Each structure stands twice: as structure tokens, then as C-alpha cells.
Short mmCIF file of C-alpha atoms in Angstrom, two decimals:
data_model
loop_
_atom_site.label_atom_id
_atom_site.label_comp_id
_atom_site.label_asym_id
_atom_site.label_seq_id
_atom_site.Cartn_x
_atom_site.Cartn_y
_atom_site.Cartn_z
CA MET A 1 10.28 25.48 43.56
CA SER A 2 10.72 22.28 41.05
CA GLU A 3 6.69 21.43 41.58
CA CYS A 4 5.81 25.03 41.05
CA ILE A 5 7.46 24.73 37.54
CA ARG A 6 5.96 22.02 35.99
CA LEU A 7 2.00 23.98 37.53
CA GLY A 8 3.68 26.73 35.88
CA MET A 9 4.21 24.56 32.21
CA ALA A 10 0.94 23.33 33.08
CA ASP A 11 -0.96 26.67 33.18
CA ILE A 12 0.65 28.20 30.15
CA ILE A 13 0.07 25.60 28.26
CA HIS A 14 -3.53 25.65 28.83
CA GLU A 15 -3.62 29.56 28.84
CA ASP A 16 -2.10 28.80 24.97
CA GLU A 17 -3.61 25.89 23.81
CA GLU A 18 -1.04 25.96 21.12
CA TRP A 19 1.99 22.95 20.68
CA PRO A 20 2.82 22.24 24.29
CA GLU A 21 6.05 24.62 24.36
CA VAL A 22 7.27 27.71 26.99
CA HIS A 23 9.44 30.40 26.42
CA ASN A 24 11.89 30.15 29.63
CA LEU A 25 11.23 34.06 30.39
CA ARG A 26 7.45 33.81 30.35
CA LEU A 27 7.73 30.81 33.00
CA ARG A 28 10.46 32.77 34.57
CA ASN A 29 7.89 35.35 35.25
CA TRP A 30 4.75 33.03 36.26
CA VAL A 31 7.19 31.63 38.92
CA ILE A 32 8.31 34.38 40.23
CA ARG A 33 4.43 35.71 40.87
CA LYS A 34 3.78 33.32 42.72
CA LEU A 35 6.71 33.18 45.05
CA GLN A 36 8.10 36.06 45.17
CA THR A 37 5.86 36.66 49.06
CA VAL A 38 8.82 33.84 49.93
CA ILE A 39 11.59 33.81 47.63
CA ASP A 40 12.75 37.18 47.77
CA PHE A 41 14.50 37.04 44.05
CA GLU A 42 15.32 40.97 43.68
CA ARG A 43 17.99 41.38 47.17
CA ASP A 44 19.76 43.65 48.17
CA ALA A 45 23.71 43.50 46.58
CA SER A 46 24.70 45.70 49.22
CA ASP A 47 23.43 44.27 52.20
CA SER A 48 26.06 41.16 52.42
CA ALA A 49 24.34 39.82 55.93
CA LYS A 50 21.38 38.13 52.85
CA GLU A 51 22.22 35.13 51.35
CA ILE A 52 21.68 36.42 47.08
CA ASP A 53 20.34 33.47 44.92
CA THR A 54 18.90 34.94 41.60
CA ASP A 55 19.58 31.63 39.66
CA LEU A 56 17.53 29.63 41.71
CA PHE A 57 14.92 29.31 38.98
CA ARG A 58 17.45 29.01 36.89
CA ARG A 59 19.10 26.02 38.44
CA VAL A 60 16.22 24.01 39.07
CA LEU A 61 15.17 23.83 35.34
CA THR A 62 18.30 22.86 33.89
CA GLU A 63 21.82 23.74 35.02
CA GLY A 64 23.72 22.95 38.38
CA PRO A 65 24.81 20.77 41.65
CA GLU A 66 21.35 19.73 42.30
CA PRO A 67 19.17 17.63 40.08
CA SER A 68 17.42 19.82 37.38
CA LEU A 69 13.82 18.88 35.77
CA GLU A 70 15.01 19.06 32.41
CA PHE A 71 18.67 16.25 33.78
CA LEU A 72 15.35 14.26 34.56
CA GLY A 73 14.07 14.31 31.76
CA GLU A 74 10.19 16.27 32.81
CA LEU A 75 11.26 19.26 30.71
CA ILE A 76 12.64 19.10 27.54
CA GLU A 77 14.84 22.39 26.28
CA LEU A 78 14.08 22.87 22.54
CA ASP A 79 15.45 25.78 20.58
CA GLY A 80 16.07 29.31 21.30
CA GLY A 81 14.78 29.48 24.22
CA TYR A 82 11.48 26.99 24.53
CA TYR A 83 10.39 24.92 26.96
CA SER A 84 8.29 21.42 26.09
CA PRO A 85 6.68 19.25 29.17
CA GLY A 86 8.04 15.35 28.69
CA PRO A 87 6.54 12.16 28.51
CA THR A 88 4.76 10.70 31.29
CA ARG A 89 5.75 7.29 32.30
CA ALA A 90 7.14 5.37 35.37
CA VAL A 91 10.67 4.36 35.72
CA MET A 92 10.44 0.27 37.03
CA SER A 93 12.76 0.55 39.67
CA SER A 94 10.82 -1.45 42.46
CA ALA A 95 7.55 -2.86 42.21
CA SER A 96 5.35 -1.67 44.03
CA ALA A 97 7.44 1.59 44.11
CA PRO A 98 8.74 3.42 40.14
CA VAL A 99 9.75 6.52 39.53
CA LEU A 100 7.52 9.13 38.55
CA VAL A 101 8.95 11.03 35.44
CA SER A 102 6.18 13.93 33.73
CA GLY A 103 7.07 17.39 32.83
CA LEU A 104 2.82 17.82 34.88
CA PRO A 105 2.64 18.56 37.96
CA THR A 106 1.90 16.07 41.37
CA ARG A 107 -1.66 17.34 42.18
CA SER A 108 -2.24 15.40 38.21
CA PHE A 109 -1.46 11.67 39.71
CA THR A 110 -2.65 11.83 43.29
CA GLY A 111 -6.51 11.15 42.43
CA ASP A 112 -5.10 7.54 41.49
CA PHE A 113 -1.63 7.64 43.43
CA THR A 114 0.14 8.54 46.52
CA ILE A 115 2.91 10.03 45.28
CA GLU A 116 6.00 10.86 47.80
CA ILE A 117 8.40 13.71 46.44
CA ARG A 118 12.03 12.45 47.21
CA GLY A 119 14.26 16.18 46.85
CA THR A 120 13.13 17.24 42.91
CA SER A 121 12.01 13.67 42.12
CA ARG A 122 9.08 12.21 43.05
CA HIS A 123 7.58 8.55 43.32
CA ILE A 124 4.35 6.75 42.87
CA LEU A 125 3.87 4.57 46.38
CA ASN A 126 2.03 1.31 46.99
CA THR A 127 1.10 0.63 43.23
CA SER A 128 1.96 -2.38 40.33
CA ARG A 129 2.18 -2.25 36.80
CA PRO A 130 -0.52 -3.20 35.87
CA ALA A 131 -2.29 -0.56 37.92
CA ILE A 132 0.06 2.05 35.45
CA GLU A 133 -0.73 0.48 32.85
CA ALA A 134 -4.37 0.44 33.93
CA ALA A 135 -3.73 4.33 34.15
CA ASP A 136 -2.70 5.50 30.63
CA ILE A 137 1.08 5.23 31.88
CA GLY A 138 3.60 4.11 30.29
CA THR A 139 6.20 1.58 31.96
CA GLN A 140 10.34 2.28 31.00
CA SER A 141 13.21 0.35 31.70
CA ILE A 142 16.32 1.78 34.08
CA GLU A 143 18.85 0.83 30.73
CA SER A 144 16.30 3.48 28.35
CA TYR A 145 15.38 5.92 31.31
CA VAL A 146 19.71 6.04 30.94
CA ASP A 147 20.16 5.66 27.97
CA ILE A 148 22.15 2.58 27.85
CA GLU A 149 19.57 -0.27 26.65
CA ASP A 150 21.60 -1.62 24.19
CA THR A 151 24.51 -3.10 26.07
CA GLN A 152 24.66 -5.55 28.44
CA SER A 153 28.03 -4.83 29.84
CA PHE A 154 30.34 -2.46 29.12
CA ASP A 155 33.92 -4.81 28.86
CA LEU A 156 37.14 -5.77 26.95
CA ASP A 157 34.32 -6.79 24.06
CA TRP A 158 32.29 -3.80 24.33
CA LEU A 159 35.73 -1.86 23.64
CA GLU A 160 36.69 -3.79 20.62
CA SER A 161 33.63 -3.22 19.23
CA PHE A 162 32.98 0.52 19.35
CA PHE A 163 36.89 0.53 18.03
CA ASP A 164 36.29 -1.54 15.01
CA GLY A 165 33.08 1.01 14.85
CA GLN A 166 34.81 4.64 15.11
CA PHE A 167 38.12 3.38 13.35
CA ASP A 168 39.56 6.50 11.81
CA ALA A 169 43.18 6.37 9.63
CA THR A 170 43.48 9.60 8.93
CA VAL A 171 44.17 10.47 12.98
CA GLN A 172 47.93 11.52 13.50
CA PRO A 173 48.73 11.75 17.31
CA GLU A 174 50.46 15.31 18.40
CA ARG A 175 53.92 15.91 20.26
CA HIS A 176 51.16 17.89 23.41
CA TRP A 177 47.92 14.83 23.62
CA ASN A 178 48.27 13.85 27.33
CA GLY A 179 47.53 10.11 28.50
CA PHE A 180 44.97 8.75 30.56
CA ASP A 181 46.45 7.58 33.80
CA ARG A 182 43.56 6.30 36.24
CA SER A 183 39.83 7.22 37.07
CA THR A 184 40.33 9.16 41.44
CA SER A 185 36.97 10.17 42.98
CA TYR A 186 36.57 13.51 41.72
CA ARG A 187 38.04 13.76 38.45
CA LEU A 188 40.49 11.85 36.00
CA GLN A 189 44.14 12.47 35.60
CA TRP A 190 45.50 12.55 33.18
CA THR A 191 50.06 12.66 32.12
CA ASP A 192 52.66 13.59 29.68
CA GLU A 193 53.54 9.90 29.46
CA GLU A 194 52.12 7.58 27.61
CA GLN A 195 50.29 5.01 29.83
CA ASP A 196 50.01 1.99 27.38
CA VAL A 197 47.12 -0.96 28.56
CA ARG A 198 47.93 -4.73 27.54
CA THR A 199 44.87 -6.70 26.75
CA PHE A 200 45.16 -10.09 24.02
CA GLY A 201 47.53 -9.50 22.00
CA LYS A 202 47.09 -5.92 21.40
CA PHE A 203 48.06 -2.92 23.84
CA TYR A 204 45.35 0.73 24.60
CA ALA A 205 46.35 3.80 25.43
CA LEU A 206 43.72 7.28 25.80
CA PHE A 207 44.46 10.83 25.04
CA GLN A 208 43.42 13.66 25.96
CA ASP A 209 44.09 16.81 23.36
CA PHE A 210 43.16 20.59 23.57
CA GLY A 211 43.23 21.91 20.01
CA GLU A 212 43.64 25.40 18.89
CA ASN A 213 40.00 27.48 19.78
CA ARG A 214 37.88 24.24 20.82
CA GLY A 215 37.86 22.60 23.88
CA ALA A 216 38.93 18.67 25.03
CA ARG A 217 38.97 16.20 21.77
CA TYR A 218 39.51 12.38 23.26
CA TRP A 219 41.85 9.75 21.43
CA LEU A 220 42.09 6.23 21.45
CA ARG A 221 44.30 4.10 20.49
CA ARG A 222 44.83 0.03 19.36
CA LYS A 223 47.70 -1.36 18.54
CA PRO A 224 49.56 -4.87 18.32
CA VAL A 225 52.08 -6.16 20.92
CA GLU A 226 54.75 -6.92 18.04
CA GLU A 227 57.99 -5.13 16.58
CA ASN A 228 56.76 -1.66 15.21
CA PRO A 229 53.57 -2.22 15.65
CA THR A 230 51.01 0.20 13.49
CA SER A 231 48.72 2.24 15.63
CA GLU A 232 45.02 3.29 15.08
CA PHE A 233 43.19 5.38 16.16
CA ALA A 234 39.81 6.50 16.87
CA GLU A 235 37.73 9.02 18.88
CA VAL A 236 35.51 9.25 21.90
CA PRO A 237 32.61 10.91 22.76
CA ARG A 238 32.50 12.78 25.29
CA ARG A 239 29.65 11.01 26.89
CA ILE A 240 31.46 7.68 26.76
CA LEU A 241 34.94 8.67 27.71
CA LYS A 242 34.29 7.12 30.92
CA TYR A 243 32.88 4.50 29.99
CA VAL A 244 36.89 4.11 28.31
CA CYS A 245 38.34 4.95 31.06
CA LEU A 246 36.35 2.53 33.40
CA ILE A 247 37.76 -0.48 31.15
CA LEU A 248 41.65 0.80 30.98
CA ASP A 249 41.49 1.34 34.94
CA ASP A 250 40.19 -2.19 35.51
CA LEU A 251 41.38 -3.92 32.33
CA ASP A 252 45.69 -2.54 34.36
CA GLY A 253 44.75 -3.75 37.78
CA ASN A 254 43.24 -0.02 38.81
CA THR A 255 39.41 -1.37 39.52
CA ARG A 256 37.35 0.60 40.37
CA GLU A 257 34.50 0.09 43.75
CA VAL A 258 31.71 0.30 44.40
CA ILE A 259 30.23 0.53 48.05
CA PHE A 260 26.82 -0.44 49.90
CA GLU A 261 26.85 -0.19 53.35
CA GLN A 262 24.00 0.65 56.28
CA ALA A 263 24.51 3.79 58.19
CA ASP A 264 22.68 5.51 60.69
CA GLU A 265 21.45 7.64 58.26
CA GLY A 266 20.12 5.30 56.23
CA LEU A 267 21.08 2.71 52.73
CA VAL A 268 24.92 4.50 51.47
CA VAL A 269 26.48 4.08 47.98
CA LYS A 270 30.15 5.09 48.23
CA ALA A 271 32.14 5.37 44.63
CA ASP A 272 36.06 5.64 44.52
CA PHE A 273 35.51 6.92 41.37
CA GLN A 274 33.43 9.99 39.22
CA PRO A 275 30.33 7.13 37.84
CA PRO A 276 29.22 8.24 33.79
CA ARG A 277 26.25 10.67 33.37
CA PRO A 278 23.39 7.66 33.55
CA VAL A 279 24.40 6.43 37.43
CA PHE A 280 23.78 10.28 38.26
CA ARG A 281 20.49 10.44 36.42
CA TRP A 282 19.22 7.77 38.21
CA MET A 283 20.72 8.61 41.94
CA ALA A 284 18.44 12.27 41.18
CA ALA A 285 15.71 10.70 40.00
CA ILE A 286 14.86 7.35 42.53
CA GLY A 287 15.67 10.95 44.62
CA GLY A 288 18.76 10.11 45.99
CA LEU A 289 20.74 12.63 48.67
CA TYR A 290 24.05 13.39 47.52
CA ASP A 291 26.83 13.58 50.35
CA PRO A 292 30.60 12.29 49.43
CA ALA A 293 33.37 12.67 52.05
CA SER A 294 36.77 10.37 53.28
CA GLY A 295 37.56 10.78 49.26
CA TYR A 296 34.09 8.99 48.11
CA LEU A 297 30.87 9.99 45.77
CA ARG A 298 28.38 9.42 48.27
CA TRP A 299 25.12 9.14 48.31
CA ILE A 300 22.61 8.13 50.92
CA ILE A 301 19.26 6.29 49.56
CA THR A 302 16.27 4.28 50.03
CA PRO A 303 16.38 0.34 50.68
CA ASP A 304 13.86 -0.36 47.80
CA ASN A 305 15.62 1.54 45.30
CA LYS A 306 19.16 -0.98 46.63
CA ALA A 307 18.50 -4.03 44.47
CA ALA A 308 18.61 -1.29 41.00
CA THR A 309 20.71 0.68 41.94
CA LYS A 310 23.51 -3.06 41.69
CA GLN A 311 21.84 -3.35 38.85
CA LEU A 312 22.86 -0.50 36.63
CA PHE A 313 26.38 -0.43 38.23
CA ASN A 314 26.73 -4.29 37.71
CA LYS A 315 27.16 -3.27 34.25
CA LEU A 316 30.19 -1.27 34.87
CA PRO A 317 33.69 -2.56 35.22
CA VAL A 318 34.03 -2.46 38.54
CA ARG A 319 33.93 -4.76 42.12
CA ILE A 320 31.03 -4.04 44.23
CA THR A 321 30.97 -4.85 47.75
CA ASP A 322 28.43 -5.17 49.51
CA ASN A 323 28.16 -4.74 53.56
CA THR A 324 24.79 -4.50 54.45
#
């Protein structure tokens, strides 16, 4: 399905010879015409013996439990239901097998490279940076690809810097706020009590606020360790919420763990917490097989991606155990 969508983008854009954007309905119709002999998109809903999958196209395109083309950066979602092919680049996950990220179909690269498809993602095999650059394909670092290239480490210094930049003197706490307790394997735990974490001369606490007619908002509180302290607040955007939670976990002695171990099915990466979005994007890009078990979020990856994956987790305030 993913390759058919890439082919559809290329075919439709070539036909139009206009700005490279395609409406999702036109793309869906193209894909259905090509795949209707192997995938029944219009099954009889009254027949319980038949599995119905009418949303398969949408899930592969942009949303769903499996890695989508939009999530990988191969397609860019525009306004009004339009999509554009993402720029072609090689994410340097390893020296000889970087991740190929592109809105172009695989056949566009097979004349120069050997391409291996791992789930939705693709890798260029047995190559080098000079060979990639000689083919006019740009290269991108892992940190740039997952959008954390400006951060060396998510730690207390990062938290202090974030708070100083987001401090809002107008915020007043509400009684209905929930306090952050700890991260667990599949969710964040909240309590109706305040959970202060002490650092060097300061307390930090994180709160969840469900206001009327809107989703949750999150507030980080900082106050000095003294009598009758003055509390300060900063709003925490959802995109960095898990980083803040992991830092508070670590400061409170609840450091989360990532384990690398060898199993019959391959190299396994286990986490006893739900990682931030960039980690999920990276695991999807390298074709990691998501296989949670026994209280862990669990991925099966190839050995050549071990070093790059550890490099990404090393930015988080977690404990890494290598049992390989």
C-alpha cells in the first residue's frame, strides 16, 4: 500500500505538470483502481466472516497504529486535504545502510542503489555518503530528522532553560489541577495531590489542567526551598511533555530504563516508559517491529541500527542497560 501511494503521487503530479500537490481523494481513487483486484475496499459489512478494512488507505497515508508516510516525512500534509511529496534525503543511521526518506517511489532509486523495504520504511544498502551525495541526494542527521538537533541532553539544565524562557507571571493554579506522579510503560500517571521534586534549592512540580471546552494543558511550577515561597508557572507544550516528565522522574529517583538484549527474533530494545514522539519516529524509520510484551514497550531492530538508536536514547534522562 505504501509503495502504491508513492507511485500514485508521482503519476498524478507528472500528469498535472503543476505545483507538486495532490488532493487525498484523488490519490485514494488512484490507489483503489490499482489495488482493487487484490484488496476489496467495498466488502459486505453484513458478512461477519469477512474482515473489513475500508480505512487502510488513510492509515498508511497519515494516521493509525502503524507508521504512516506522513509520520515518516515522506509526504507533507497541506491545508484543505492536499499532500505534497516530501524532499528526498538519506538519514545517516549507519555508514553503509542509511534510511531513505522520500516521496518518490522506490523505482526512482533502484538504478543507482540497492533498496531494502522494512515495513513502511526503506534503506539504501551497501552504500556510502560520497555515493549518496554523488547521486544528488542530500544527507540528514538523526537529530535533525527527529527534530531535536538543538538539544545535547534533556536534563535539569535544559529544564531550567525551558522554564526561564516560558515563565508566565499571570498564571494562577486551579483546585482541580492534577499533579504528575510518574511515567509508566503505557501512560503518564496523575494524582490529586501535589508531587514536588526537589532540585538544588528549588522544587518543581507538573500539573494537568482540563479546562472547559478544550483539551488538557500542562503547567510546570517552580518555587524556592524556603518558607512561604513564591510559585512561578510555565506552560508545557504537549510536544515536550514527555521530556519534562522523564526529567522529573529522574530527579525523583524514578529513573526509567531502556534495555538492549539479544533474542531469537533479533536485537530487542525494551523501554519501561512511553518514549517521546521522536523515538517512535526513529523506530518507524529504521523498520523496527513494534512488539510490546511483559510490561515493556518493545521493538525488534537490526543490529546495524543499534549504535544510532542508543545515541538517540542517550539524550534522554534514562538508564541504558546493554545485555547484548
